[in-house]
Amino acid sequence: MKTNRFINIKVALFIAVSALMAACTIEDANQGVEPKSEKLDITTNIDVQPTTTSVNFDVKSDVSWTVSVSADGAWEGLSVSPSSGVGDAQVTINTGKNTTRKDRSATLTITTAGGVQQNVTLRQIQSEPILEVSSGSGQSLEF
C-alpha cells in the first residue's frame, strides 16, 4: 500500500510539473531578449558622368537582400547585377550613356529578408551640347 501511495505521489507530481511547463510559452521564454538586428550598410548617393556606362557599390549585410530599381522617365539600359544576394556583395549598376540634355536619376532600394530598407540615389548628369550657336544679341541655341 505504501508503494501505491508513492507511485500516486510521483504521478501527481509529474502531472503538476507538466501543467506548469505547458503554461510557459516560447513567448514567455523570449521575454526580455532583443531580436537580432539585421546589418545593412550601403553607399547612399552616387553621381556619375554622362559617359559612364557602369558603376559599382558595395552591399554589406549579414542576411539575404534584394534590389529594386525605380527611375525617372525612360532610362533605357538601366539595370543592376546581381539583383539579390546573401551577405556582403558588390552590385554593378549598368547605366548606359546619358546623351540627353537633362540629368537623370534613379532610386535603388535594397531590402533585407526582415524588411530593413535603404535607398541608393543614382544621378547621371546631362551631356554637354555638341554645338552651341550664339547670336550677337546674347541668345544661344544648343544642340
PDB file of N, CA and C in Angstrom, residues 70-114:
ATOM      1  N   SER A  70      13.832  52.061 -59.381  1.00  0.00           N
ATOM      2  CA  SER A  70      12.789  52.987 -59.813  1.00  0.00           C
ATOM      3  C   SER A  70      13.486  54.197 -60.429  1.00  0.00           C
ATOM      4  N   ALA A  71      13.253  54.435 -61.724  1.00  0.00           N
ATOM      5  CA  ALA A  71      13.928  55.532 -62.420  1.00  0.00           C
ATOM      6  C   ALA A  71      12.926  56.560 -62.898  1.00  0.00           C
ATOM      7  N   ASP A  72      13.384  57.810 -62.964  1.00  0.00           N
ATOM      8  CA  ASP A  72      12.518  58.848 -63.516  1.00  0.00           C
ATOM      9  C   ASP A  72      12.585  58.792 -65.046  1.00  0.00           C
ATOM     10  N   GLY A  73      11.431  58.925 -65.681  1.00  0.00           N
ATOM     11  CA  GLY A  73      11.388  58.898 -67.142  1.00  0.00           C
ATOM     12  C   GLY A  73      11.842  57.570 -67.718  1.00  0.00           C
ATOM     13  N   ALA A  74      12.139  57.607 -68.982  1.00  0.00           N
ATOM     14  CA  ALA A  74      12.604  56.396 -69.673  1.00  0.00           C
ATOM     15  C   ALA A  74      14.129  56.361 -69.621  1.00  0.00           C
ATOM     16  N   TRP A  75      14.661  55.483 -68.829  1.00  0.00           N
ATOM     17  CA  TRP A  75      16.109  55.331 -68.719  1.00  0.00           C
ATOM     18  C   TRP A  75      16.447  53.988 -69.342  1.00  0.00           C
ATOM     19  N   GLU A  76      16.687  54.030 -70.637  1.00  0.00           N
ATOM     20  CA  GLU A  76      16.964  52.805 -71.387  1.00  0.00           C
ATOM     21  C   GLU A  76      18.301  52.220 -70.950  1.00  0.00           C
ATOM     22  N   GLY A  77      18.313  50.933 -70.729  1.00  0.00           N
ATOM     23  CA  GLY A  77      19.551  50.238 -70.379  1.00  0.00           C
ATOM     24  C   GLY A  77      19.899  50.231 -68.908  1.00  0.00           C
ATOM     25  N   LEU A  78      19.072  50.790 -68.048  1.00  0.00           N
ATOM     26  CA  LEU A  78      19.370  50.801 -66.615  1.00  0.00           C
ATOM     27  C   LEU A  78      19.076  49.429 -66.028  1.00  0.00           C
ATOM     28  N   SER A  79      20.085  48.833 -65.395  1.00  0.00           N
ATOM     29  CA  SER A  79      19.895  47.522 -64.768  1.00  0.00           C
ATOM     30  C   SER A  79      20.920  47.350 -63.651  1.00  0.00           C
ATOM     31  N   VAL A  80      20.663  46.371 -62.769  1.00  0.00           N
ATOM     32  CA  VAL A  80      21.597  46.035 -61.695  1.00  0.00           C
ATOM     33  C   VAL A  80      21.906  44.550 -61.732  1.00  0.00           C
ATOM     34  N   SER A  81      23.116  44.221 -61.291  1.00  0.00           N
ATOM     35  CA  SER A  81      23.516  42.818 -61.230  1.00  0.00           C
ATOM     36  C   SER A  81      24.520  42.649 -60.097  1.00  0.00           C
ATOM     37  N   PRO A  82      24.300  41.741 -59.173  1.00  0.00           N
ATOM     38  CA  PRO A  82      23.120  40.891 -59.043  1.00  0.00           C
ATOM     39  C   PRO A  82      21.951  41.683 -58.451  1.00  0.00           C
ATOM     40  N   SER A  83      20.757  41.196 -58.657  1.00  0.00           N
ATOM     41  CA  SER A  83      19.575  41.864 -58.111  1.00  0.00           C
ATOM     42  C   SER A  83      19.190  41.295 -56.749  1.00  0.00           C
ATOM     43  N   SER A  84      19.930  40.303 -56.288  1.00  0.00           N
ATOM     44  CA  SER A  84      19.709  39.754 -54.948  1.00  0.00           C
ATOM     45  C   SER A  84      20.984  39.040 -54.504  1.00  0.00           C
ATOM     46  N   GLY A  85      21.074  38.804 -53.207  1.00  0.00           N
ATOM     47  CA  GLY A  85      22.247  38.116 -52.685  1.00  0.00           C
ATOM     48  C   GLY A  85      22.091  37.802 -51.213  1.00  0.00           C
ATOM     49  N   VAL A  86      23.139  37.211 -50.660  1.00  0.00           N
ATOM     50  CA  VAL A  86      23.195  36.901 -49.238  1.00  0.00           C
ATOM     51  C   VAL A  86      24.547  37.382 -48.732  1.00  0.00           C
ATOM     52  N   GLY A  87      24.520  38.193 -47.682  1.00  0.00           N
ATOM     53  CA  GLY A  87      25.769  38.696 -47.129  1.00  0.00           C
ATOM     54  C   GLY A  87      26.345  39.836 -47.953  1.00  0.00           C
ATOM     55  N   ASP A  88      27.656  40.053 -47.802  1.00  0.00           N
ATOM     56  CA  ASP A  88      28.334  41.144 -48.493  1.00  0.00           C
ATOM     57  C   ASP A  88      28.470  40.841 -49.983  1.00  0.00           C
ATOM     58  N   ALA A  89      28.336  41.886 -50.807  1.00  0.00           N
ATOM     59  CA  ALA A  89      28.477  41.717 -52.258  1.00  0.00           C
ATOM     60  C   ALA A  89      28.727  43.060 -52.907  1.00  0.00           C
ATOM     61  N   GLN A  90      29.236  43.005 -54.125  1.00  0.00           N
ATOM     62  CA  GLN A  90      29.383  44.199 -54.943  1.00  0.00           C
ATOM     63  C   GLN A  90      28.295  44.161 -56.009  1.00  0.00           C
ATOM     64  N   VAL A  91      27.557  45.254 -56.133  1.00  0.00           N
ATOM     65  CA  VAL A  91      26.466  45.356 -57.102  1.00  0.00           C
ATOM     66  C   VAL A  91      26.916  46.297 -58.212  1.00  0.00           C
ATOM     67  N   THR A  92      26.680  45.894 -59.454  1.00  0.00           N
ATOM     68  CA  THR A  92      27.003  46.715 -60.609  1.00  0.00           C
ATOM     69  C   THR A  92      25.736  47.335 -61.157  1.00  0.00           C
ATOM     70  N   ILE A  93      25.768  48.650 -61.350  1.00  0.00           N
ATOM     71  CA  ILE A  93      24.659  49.363 -61.976  1.00  0.00           C
ATOM     72  C   ILE A  93      25.089  49.669 -63.404  1.00  0.00           C
ATOM     73  N   ASN A  94      24.371  49.140 -64.379  1.00  0.00           N
ATOM     74  CA  ASN A  94      24.616  49.457 -65.780  1.00  0.00           C
ATOM     75  C   ASN A  94      23.734  50.641 -66.136  1.00  0.00           C
ATOM     76  N   THR A  95      24.364  51.756 -66.519  1.00  0.00           N
ATOM     77  CA  THR A  95      23.637  52.996 -66.727  1.00  0.00           C
ATOM     78  C   THR A  95      23.400  53.332 -68.189  1.00  0.00           C
ATOM     79  N   GLY A  96      24.288  52.926 -69.063  1.00  0.00           N
ATOM     80  CA  GLY A  96      24.246  53.425 -70.431  1.00  0.00           C
ATOM     81  C   GLY A  96      24.663  54.889 -70.420  1.00  0.00           C
ATOM     82  N   LYS A  97      25.051  55.421 -71.565  1.00  0.00           N
ATOM     83  CA  LYS A  97      25.447  56.826 -71.655  1.00  0.00           C
ATOM     84  C   LYS A  97      24.218  57.713 -71.620  1.00  0.00           C
ATOM     85  N   ASN A  98      24.360  58.871 -70.992  1.00  0.00           N
ATOM     86  CA  ASN A  98      23.291  59.857 -70.988  1.00  0.00           C
ATOM     87  C   ASN A  98      23.558  60.833 -72.126  1.00  0.00           C
ATOM     88  N   THR A  99      22.846  60.677 -73.225  1.00  0.00           N
ATOM     89  CA  THR A  99      23.018  61.543 -74.384  1.00  0.00           C
ATOM     90  C   THR A  99      21.998  62.672 -74.395  1.00  0.00           C
ATOM     91  N   THR A 100      21.197  62.765 -73.339  1.00  0.00           N
ATOM     92  CA  THR A 100      20.171  63.808 -73.269  1.00  0.00           C
ATOM     93  C   THR A 100      20.757  65.077 -72.669  1.00  0.00           C
ATOM     94  N   ARG A 101      20.003  66.137 -72.728  1.00  0.00           N
ATOM     95  CA  ARG A 101      20.412  67.420 -72.157  1.00  0.00           C
ATOM     96  C   ARG A 101      19.814  67.607 -70.768  1.00  0.00           C
ATOM     97  N   LYS A 102      19.422  66.508 -70.130  1.00  0.00           N
ATOM     98  CA  LYS A 102      18.850  66.575 -68.786  1.00  0.00           C
ATOM     99  C   LYS A 102      19.545  65.560 -67.883  1.00  0.00           C
ATOM    100  N   ASP A 103      19.747  65.974 -66.609  1.00  0.00           N
ATOM    101  CA  ASP A 103      20.207  64.997 -65.620  1.00  0.00           C
ATOM    102  C   ASP A 103      19.117  63.940 -65.479  1.00  0.00           C
ATOM    103  N   ARG A 104      19.517  62.743 -65.130  1.00  0.00           N
ATOM    104  CA  ARG A 104      18.521  61.703 -64.840  1.00  0.00           C
ATOM    105  C   ARG A 104      18.896  61.030 -63.535  1.00  0.00           C
ATOM    106  N   SER A 105      17.865  60.506 -62.873  1.00  0.00           N
ATOM    107  CA  SER A 105      18.122  59.889 -61.569  1.00  0.00           C
ATOM    108  C   SER A 105      17.294  58.625 -61.405  1.00  0.00           C
ATOM    109  N   ALA A 106      17.768  57.801 -60.496  1.00  0.00           N
ATOM    110  CA  ALA A 106      17.083  56.549 -60.166  1.00  0.00           C
ATOM    111  C   ALA A 106      17.281  56.279 -58.678  1.00  0.00           C
ATOM    112  N   THR A 107      16.342  55.555 -58.115  1.00  0.00           N
ATOM    113  CA  THR A 107      16.449  55.117 -56.725  1.00  0.00           C
ATOM    114  C   THR A 107      16.509  53.604 -56.709  1.00  0.00           C
ATOM    115  N   LEU A 108      17.540  53.075 -56.087  1.00  0.00           N
ATOM    116  CA  LEU A 108      17.677  51.641 -55.896  1.00  0.00           C
ATOM    117  C   LEU A 108      17.351  51.366 -54.439  1.00  0.00           C
ATOM    118  N   THR A 109      16.408  50.487 -54.190  1.00  0.00           N
ATOM    119  CA  THR A 109      16.016  50.148 -52.828  1.00  0.00           C
ATOM    120  C   THR A 109      16.529  48.756 -52.503  1.00  0.00           C
ATOM    121  N   ILE A 110      17.358  48.669 -51.481  1.00  0.00           N
ATOM    122  CA  ILE A 110      17.883  47.383 -51.028  1.00  0.00           C
ATOM    123  C   ILE A 110      17.054  46.997 -49.812  1.00  0.00           C
ATOM    124  N   THR A 111      16.447  45.806 -49.877  1.00  0.00           N
ATOM    125  CA  THR A 111      15.563  45.327 -48.813  1.00  0.00           C
ATOM    126  C   THR A 111      16.073  43.984 -48.307  1.00  0.00           C
ATOM    127  N   THR A 112      16.224  43.860 -46.995  1.00  0.00           N
ATOM    128  CA  THR A 112      16.657  42.588 -46.411  1.00  0.00           C
ATOM    129  C   THR A 112      15.458  41.660 -46.234  1.00  0.00           C
ATOM    130  N   ALA A 113      15.740  40.418 -45.946  1.00  0.00           N
ATOM    131  CA  ALA A 113      14.681  39.423 -45.722  1.00  0.00           C
ATOM    132  C   ALA A 113      13.755  39.842 -44.584  1.00  0.00           C
ATOM    133  N   GLY A 114      14.276  40.558 -43.604  1.00  0.00           N
ATOM    134  CA  GLY A 114      13.476  41.000 -42.472  1.00  0.00           C
ATOM    135  C   GLY A 114      12.788  42.336 -42.691  1.00  0.00           C
TER     136      GLY A 114
END
